[in-house]
Coordinates of C-alpha atoms in Angstrom, one line a residue:
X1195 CA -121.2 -32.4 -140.5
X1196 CA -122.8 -32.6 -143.8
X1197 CA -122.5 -29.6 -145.8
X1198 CA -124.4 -29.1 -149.6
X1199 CA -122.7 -26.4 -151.8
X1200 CA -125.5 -25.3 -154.7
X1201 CA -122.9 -23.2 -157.6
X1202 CA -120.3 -24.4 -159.1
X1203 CA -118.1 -27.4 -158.1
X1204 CA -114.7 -26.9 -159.1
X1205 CA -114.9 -23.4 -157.3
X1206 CA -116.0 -25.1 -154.1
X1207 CA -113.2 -27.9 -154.8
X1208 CA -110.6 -24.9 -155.8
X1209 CA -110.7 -22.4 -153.1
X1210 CA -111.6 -25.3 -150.3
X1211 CA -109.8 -23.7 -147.1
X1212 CA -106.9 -26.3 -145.6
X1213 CA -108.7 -26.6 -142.3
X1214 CA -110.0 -29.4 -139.7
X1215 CA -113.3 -28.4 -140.6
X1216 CA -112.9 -28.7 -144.5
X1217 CA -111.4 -32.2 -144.3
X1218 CA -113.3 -33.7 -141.6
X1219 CA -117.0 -32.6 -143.5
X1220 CA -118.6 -34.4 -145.6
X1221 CA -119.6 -32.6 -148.8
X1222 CA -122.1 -32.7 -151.5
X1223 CA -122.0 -30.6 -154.7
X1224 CA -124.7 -29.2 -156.9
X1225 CA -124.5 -26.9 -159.9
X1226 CA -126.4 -23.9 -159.6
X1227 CA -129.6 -24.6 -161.8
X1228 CA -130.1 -27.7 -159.7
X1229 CA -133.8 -28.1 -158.5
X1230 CA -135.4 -28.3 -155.2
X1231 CA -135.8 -32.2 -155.8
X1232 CA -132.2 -32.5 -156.8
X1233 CA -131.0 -31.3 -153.6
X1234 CA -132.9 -33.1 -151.3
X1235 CA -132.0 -36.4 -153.2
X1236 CA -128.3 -35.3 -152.9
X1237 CA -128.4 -34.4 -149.3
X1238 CA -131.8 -34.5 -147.6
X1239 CA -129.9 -34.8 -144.3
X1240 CA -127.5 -31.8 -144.7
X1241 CA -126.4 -29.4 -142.0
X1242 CA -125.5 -26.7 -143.6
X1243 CA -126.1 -25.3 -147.0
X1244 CA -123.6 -23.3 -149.0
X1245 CA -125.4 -21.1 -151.9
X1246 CA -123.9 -18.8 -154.7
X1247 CA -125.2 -15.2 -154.1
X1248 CA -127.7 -16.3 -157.3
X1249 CA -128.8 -19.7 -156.4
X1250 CA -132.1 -19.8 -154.4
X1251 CA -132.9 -21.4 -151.1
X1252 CA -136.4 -21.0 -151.1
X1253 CA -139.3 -21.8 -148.2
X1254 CA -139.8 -25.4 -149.6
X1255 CA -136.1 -26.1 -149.2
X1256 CA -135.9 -25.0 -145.8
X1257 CA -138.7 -26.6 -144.7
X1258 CA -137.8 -30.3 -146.1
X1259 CA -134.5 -30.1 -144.4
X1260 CA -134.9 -31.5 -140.9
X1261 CA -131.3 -31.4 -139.5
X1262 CA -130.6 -27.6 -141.6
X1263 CA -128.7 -25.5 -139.2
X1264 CA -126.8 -23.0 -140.8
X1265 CA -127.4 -21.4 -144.7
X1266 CA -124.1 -19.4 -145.9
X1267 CA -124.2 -17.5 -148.9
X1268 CA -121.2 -17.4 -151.1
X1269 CA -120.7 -14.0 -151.3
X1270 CA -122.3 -11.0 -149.7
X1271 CA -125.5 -11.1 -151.2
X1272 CA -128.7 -13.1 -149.5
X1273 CA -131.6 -11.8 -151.4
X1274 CA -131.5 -15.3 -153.1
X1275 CA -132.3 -17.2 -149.7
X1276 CA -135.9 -16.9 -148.2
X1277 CA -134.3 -15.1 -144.7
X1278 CA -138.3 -15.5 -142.9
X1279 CA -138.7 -18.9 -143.5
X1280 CA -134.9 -19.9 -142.1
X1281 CA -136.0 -17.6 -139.3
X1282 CA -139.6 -19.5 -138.5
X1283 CA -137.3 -22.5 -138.2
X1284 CA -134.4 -21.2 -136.0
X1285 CA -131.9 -21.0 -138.5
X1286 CA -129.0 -19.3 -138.9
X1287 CA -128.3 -17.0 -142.6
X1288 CA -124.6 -16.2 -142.9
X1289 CA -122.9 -14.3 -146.0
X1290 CA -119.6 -13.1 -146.6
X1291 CA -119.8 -9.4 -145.7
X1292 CA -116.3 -7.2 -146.9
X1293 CA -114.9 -10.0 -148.7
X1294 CA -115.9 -8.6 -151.7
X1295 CA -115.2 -4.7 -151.1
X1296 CA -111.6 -4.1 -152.3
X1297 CA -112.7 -6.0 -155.9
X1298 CA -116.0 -4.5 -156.3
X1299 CA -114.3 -1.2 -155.8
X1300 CA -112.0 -1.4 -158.5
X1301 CA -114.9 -2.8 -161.2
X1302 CA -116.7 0.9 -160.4
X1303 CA -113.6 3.1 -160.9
X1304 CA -112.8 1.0 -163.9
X1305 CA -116.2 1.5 -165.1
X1306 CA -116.6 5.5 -164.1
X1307 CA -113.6 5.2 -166.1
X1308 CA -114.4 3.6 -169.0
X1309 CA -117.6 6.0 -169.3
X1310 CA -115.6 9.1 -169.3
X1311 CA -113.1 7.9 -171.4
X1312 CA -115.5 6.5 -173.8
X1313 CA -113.7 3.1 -173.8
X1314 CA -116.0 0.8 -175.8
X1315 CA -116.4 3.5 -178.6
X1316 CA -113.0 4.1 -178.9
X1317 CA -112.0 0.6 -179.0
X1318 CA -114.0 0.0 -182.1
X1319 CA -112.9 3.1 -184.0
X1320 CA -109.8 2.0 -183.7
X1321 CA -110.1 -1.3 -185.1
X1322 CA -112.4 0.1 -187.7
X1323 CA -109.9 2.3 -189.2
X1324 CA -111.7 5.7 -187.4
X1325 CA -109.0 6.3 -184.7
X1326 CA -108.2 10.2 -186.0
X1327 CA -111.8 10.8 -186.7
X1328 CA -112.6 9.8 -183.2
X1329 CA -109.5 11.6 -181.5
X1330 CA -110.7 14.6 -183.5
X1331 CA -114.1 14.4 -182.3
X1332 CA -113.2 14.1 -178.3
X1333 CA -111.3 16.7 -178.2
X1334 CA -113.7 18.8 -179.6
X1335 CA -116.1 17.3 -177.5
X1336 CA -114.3 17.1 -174.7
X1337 CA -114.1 14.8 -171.7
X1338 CA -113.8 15.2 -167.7
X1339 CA -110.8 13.7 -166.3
X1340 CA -111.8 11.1 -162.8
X1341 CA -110.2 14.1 -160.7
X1342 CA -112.0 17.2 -162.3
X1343 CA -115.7 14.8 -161.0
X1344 CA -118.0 14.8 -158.3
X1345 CA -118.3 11.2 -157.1
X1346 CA -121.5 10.3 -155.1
X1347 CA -122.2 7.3 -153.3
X1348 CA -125.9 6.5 -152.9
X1349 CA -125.5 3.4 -149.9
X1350 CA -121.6 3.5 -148.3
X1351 CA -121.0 0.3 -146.6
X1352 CA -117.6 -1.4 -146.9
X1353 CA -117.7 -1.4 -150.4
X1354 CA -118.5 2.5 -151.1
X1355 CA -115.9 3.2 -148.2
X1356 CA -113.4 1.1 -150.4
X1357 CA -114.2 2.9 -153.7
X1358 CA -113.5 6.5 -151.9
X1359 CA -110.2 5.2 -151.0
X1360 CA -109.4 4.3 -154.3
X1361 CA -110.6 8.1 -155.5
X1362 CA -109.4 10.1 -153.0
X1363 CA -105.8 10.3 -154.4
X1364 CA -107.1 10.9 -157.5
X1365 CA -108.7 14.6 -156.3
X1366 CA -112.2 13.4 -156.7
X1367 CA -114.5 15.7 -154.4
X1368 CA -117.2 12.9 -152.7
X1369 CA -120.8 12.9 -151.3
X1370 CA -122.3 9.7 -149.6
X1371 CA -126.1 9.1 -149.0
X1372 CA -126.9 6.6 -146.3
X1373 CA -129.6 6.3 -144.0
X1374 CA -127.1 7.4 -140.9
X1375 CA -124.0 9.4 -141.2
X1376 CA -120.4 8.7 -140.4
X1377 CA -119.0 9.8 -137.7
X1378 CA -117.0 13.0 -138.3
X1379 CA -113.6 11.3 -137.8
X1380 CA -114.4 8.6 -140.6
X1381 CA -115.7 11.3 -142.7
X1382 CA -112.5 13.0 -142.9
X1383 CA -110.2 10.0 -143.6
X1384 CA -112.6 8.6 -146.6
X1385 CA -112.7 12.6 -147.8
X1386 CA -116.6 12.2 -148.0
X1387 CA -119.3 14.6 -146.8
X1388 CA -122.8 13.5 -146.1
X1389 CA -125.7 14.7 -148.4
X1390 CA -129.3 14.3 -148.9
X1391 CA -130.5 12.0 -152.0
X1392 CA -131.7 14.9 -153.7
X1393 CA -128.7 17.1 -152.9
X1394 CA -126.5 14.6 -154.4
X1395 CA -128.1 13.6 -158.1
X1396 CA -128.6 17.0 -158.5
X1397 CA -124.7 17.7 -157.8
X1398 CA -122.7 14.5 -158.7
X1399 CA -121.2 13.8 -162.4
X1400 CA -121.2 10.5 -161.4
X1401 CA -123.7 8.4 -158.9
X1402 CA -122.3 5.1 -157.9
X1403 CA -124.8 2.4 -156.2
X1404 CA -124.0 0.5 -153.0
X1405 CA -127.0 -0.4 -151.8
X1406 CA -128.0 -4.0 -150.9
X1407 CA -131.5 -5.0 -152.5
X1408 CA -134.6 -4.8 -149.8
X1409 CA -137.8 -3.6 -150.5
X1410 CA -137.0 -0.4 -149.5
X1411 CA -134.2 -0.6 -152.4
X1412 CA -135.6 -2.6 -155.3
X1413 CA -136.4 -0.3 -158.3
X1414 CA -135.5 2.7 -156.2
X1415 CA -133.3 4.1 -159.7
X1416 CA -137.1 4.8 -161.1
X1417 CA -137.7 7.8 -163.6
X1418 CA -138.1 10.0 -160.6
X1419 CA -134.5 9.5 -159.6
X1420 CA -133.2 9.2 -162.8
X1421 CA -135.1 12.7 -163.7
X1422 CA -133.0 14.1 -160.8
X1423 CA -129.5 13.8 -162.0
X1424 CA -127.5 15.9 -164.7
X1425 CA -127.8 15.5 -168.3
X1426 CA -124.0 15.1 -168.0
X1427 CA -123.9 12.5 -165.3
X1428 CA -123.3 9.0 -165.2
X1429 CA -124.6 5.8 -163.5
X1430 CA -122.7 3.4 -162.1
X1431 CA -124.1 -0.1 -160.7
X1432 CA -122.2 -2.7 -159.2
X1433 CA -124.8 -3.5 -156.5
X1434 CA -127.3 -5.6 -158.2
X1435 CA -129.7 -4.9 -161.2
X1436 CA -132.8 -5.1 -159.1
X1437 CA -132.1 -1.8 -157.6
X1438 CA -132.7 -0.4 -160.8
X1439 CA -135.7 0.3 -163.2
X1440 CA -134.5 -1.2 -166.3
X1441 CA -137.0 0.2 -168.2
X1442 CA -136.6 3.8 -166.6
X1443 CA -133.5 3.7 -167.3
X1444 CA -133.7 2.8 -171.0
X1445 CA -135.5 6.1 -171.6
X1446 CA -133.1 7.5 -169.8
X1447 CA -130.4 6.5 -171.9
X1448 CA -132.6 7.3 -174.8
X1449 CA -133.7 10.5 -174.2
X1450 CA -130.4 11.9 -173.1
X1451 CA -131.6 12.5 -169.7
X1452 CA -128.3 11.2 -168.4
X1453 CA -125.1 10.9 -170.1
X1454 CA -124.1 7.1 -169.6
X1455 CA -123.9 4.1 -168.1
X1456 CA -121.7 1.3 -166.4
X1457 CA -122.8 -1.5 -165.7
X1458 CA -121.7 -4.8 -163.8
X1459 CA -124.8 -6.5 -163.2
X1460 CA -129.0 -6.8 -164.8
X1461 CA -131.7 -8.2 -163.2
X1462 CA -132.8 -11.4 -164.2
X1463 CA -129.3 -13.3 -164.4
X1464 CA -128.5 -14.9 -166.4
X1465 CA -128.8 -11.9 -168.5
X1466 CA -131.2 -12.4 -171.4
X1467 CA -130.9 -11.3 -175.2
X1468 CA -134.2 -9.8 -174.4
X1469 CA -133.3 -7.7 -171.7
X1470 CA -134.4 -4.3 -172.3
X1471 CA -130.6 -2.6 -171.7
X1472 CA -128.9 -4.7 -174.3
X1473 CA -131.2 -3.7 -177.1
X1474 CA -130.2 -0.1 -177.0
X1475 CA -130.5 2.7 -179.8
X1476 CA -126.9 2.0 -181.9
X1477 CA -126.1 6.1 -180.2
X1478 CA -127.4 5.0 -176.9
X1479 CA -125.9 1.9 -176.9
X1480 CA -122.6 3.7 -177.0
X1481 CA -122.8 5.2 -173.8
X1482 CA -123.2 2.0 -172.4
X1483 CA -120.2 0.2 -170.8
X1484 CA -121.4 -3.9 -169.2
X1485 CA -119.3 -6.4 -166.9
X1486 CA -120.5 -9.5 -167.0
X1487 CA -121.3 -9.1 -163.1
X1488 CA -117.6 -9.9 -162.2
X1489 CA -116.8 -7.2 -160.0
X1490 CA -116.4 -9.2 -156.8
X1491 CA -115.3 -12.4 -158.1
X1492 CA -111.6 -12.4 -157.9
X1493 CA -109.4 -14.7 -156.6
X1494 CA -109.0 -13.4 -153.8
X1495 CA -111.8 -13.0 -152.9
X1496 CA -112.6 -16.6 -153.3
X1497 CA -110.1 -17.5 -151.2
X1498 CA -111.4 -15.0 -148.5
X1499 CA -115.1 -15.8 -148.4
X1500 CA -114.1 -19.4 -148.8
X1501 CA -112.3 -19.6 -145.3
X1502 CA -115.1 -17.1 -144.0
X1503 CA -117.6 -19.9 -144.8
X1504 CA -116.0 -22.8 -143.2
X1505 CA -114.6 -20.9 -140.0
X1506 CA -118.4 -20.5 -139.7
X1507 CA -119.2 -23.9 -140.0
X1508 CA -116.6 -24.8 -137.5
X1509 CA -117.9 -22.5 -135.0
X1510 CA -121.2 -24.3 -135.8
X1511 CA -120.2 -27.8 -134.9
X1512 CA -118.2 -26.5 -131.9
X1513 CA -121.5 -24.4 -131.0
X1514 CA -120.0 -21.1 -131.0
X1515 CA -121.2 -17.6 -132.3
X1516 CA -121.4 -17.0 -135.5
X1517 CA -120.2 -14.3 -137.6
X1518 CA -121.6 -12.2 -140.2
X1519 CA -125.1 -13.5 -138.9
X1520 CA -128.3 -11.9 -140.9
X1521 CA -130.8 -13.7 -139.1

């Protein structure tokens, strides 16, 4: 079995799972950034690729690979890998799906956090020598505590479901947007009640995004949606940047339309200095909290997907079912 990781090497080498599998396949490594050319130099014969969630397997790939059987993404992402061609050919688009949920979860309540708490701004005024004068001014101000917030989910797969677990303790009441409901008995252990889209951006201080990107989803955070949440409200995305209009959201920020921001991931990546959301008014810019799209990369979830990916490759060589197929 011939397997070509495309990201980063001594990640594939790190978290490389102590199975049969692992040690008995031979493996090629590019760096993400490596071209179509590159790869099918390296491994023109390979089985299976492995692909970061932001490395691309396009149509031409595919198509030059006569013995591909099997393309796994990293993570849980697989907008990156061209999902019709692999299908024309017969084959088979894994990902990681859940891996991910219980780290992604924590980046968005760190984030909601950080935007009601005004993290970033405080921060600074404290190593500028302004901590009183910034005390003074919050608690005129004022600022919601996690609990006192209305928490809506717009998407509520694994990882929504994880981030309600985390705010439930914490008294949050929750709404969840999806395109069909819970059943009534999951309902009730998450705390969560269904909602229309409309019914929740009007409602919710904060929106948190869990959607995966389709072109149902891309750009979906438009004006119009944006237009439809509380001047006092805040966005959170640790989805993917496509889902959002960056541009909408700029004037957002701008205009006051919505109160802030956190962010874990932009569309392009890598992020550019030109990219409309880091060149913020100074004010707006304050009400901005970004991740450097790190919100499901921990450890363990390395180690997770990691094992995920080459059980699936055993199953492949032994001719069994696969898991976490897409197509």
């Amino acid at each position: 079995m011939l397997v070509l990781t495309v990201g980063s090497e001594a990640r594939t080498r790190k978290y490389l799972p102590d199975l049969p599998i692992a040690r008995d396949a031979e493996l090629v490594c590019a760096e993400r950034g490596a071209s179509n050319d590159d790869l099918l130099a390296a491994a023109p014969d390979a089985d299976v690729i492995v692909a970061d969630a932001i490395s691309p397997v396009d149509v031409r790939l595919i198509e030059a690979m006569p013995n591909l059987k099997l393309i796994h993404s990293e993570g849980v992402a697989f907008n990156a890998i061209d999902v019709e061609a692999a299908r024309a050919r017969g084959i088979a688009v894994c990902n990681c799906a859940g891996v991910n949920a219980g780290t992604v979860a924590e980046q968005a309540v760190m984030l909601m956090l950080m935007c009601l708490r005004r993290a970033l701004e405080g921060d600074r005024a404290v190593r500028e020598g302004r901590q009183i004068a910034l005390k003074e001014r919050m608690m005129v101000e004022g600022f919601r505590e996690l609990g006192d917030c209305t928490v809506g989910f717009v998407g509520f797969g694994a990882i929504g479901q994880a981030t309600a677990r985390y705010l439930r303790p914490w008294g949050c009441k929750m709404l969840y947007n999806k395109r069909h409901p819970l059943d009534e008995s999951l309902e009730n252990e998450l705390g969560v009640h269904f909602a229309s889209l409309d019914d929740l951006l009007a409602t919710c201080d904060i929106v948190s995004l869990h959607v995966p990107v389709t072109d149902e989803t891309r750009g979906m955070v438009d004006g119009a949606f944006l237009a439809k949440m509380r001047s006092d409200s805040v966005l959170i995305n640790t989805a993917r940047g496509d889902i959002v209009d960056q541009e909408a959201l700029v004037a957002a920020l701008e205009e006051g339309s919505i109160a802030a921001a956190g962010l874990d991931t932009l569309t392009p990546e890598p992020v550019t200095l030109g990219n409309p959301l880091v060149n913020l008014s100074t004010e707006a810019a304050a009400r901005v909290v970004f991740s450097p799209h790190v919100g499901g990369v921990a450890e363990g979830m390395f180690y997770r997907a990691h094992r995920t990916i080459w059980e699936n490759i055993a199953r492949l060589a032994a001719g069994e079912e696969l898991v976490n197929r897409v197509c």
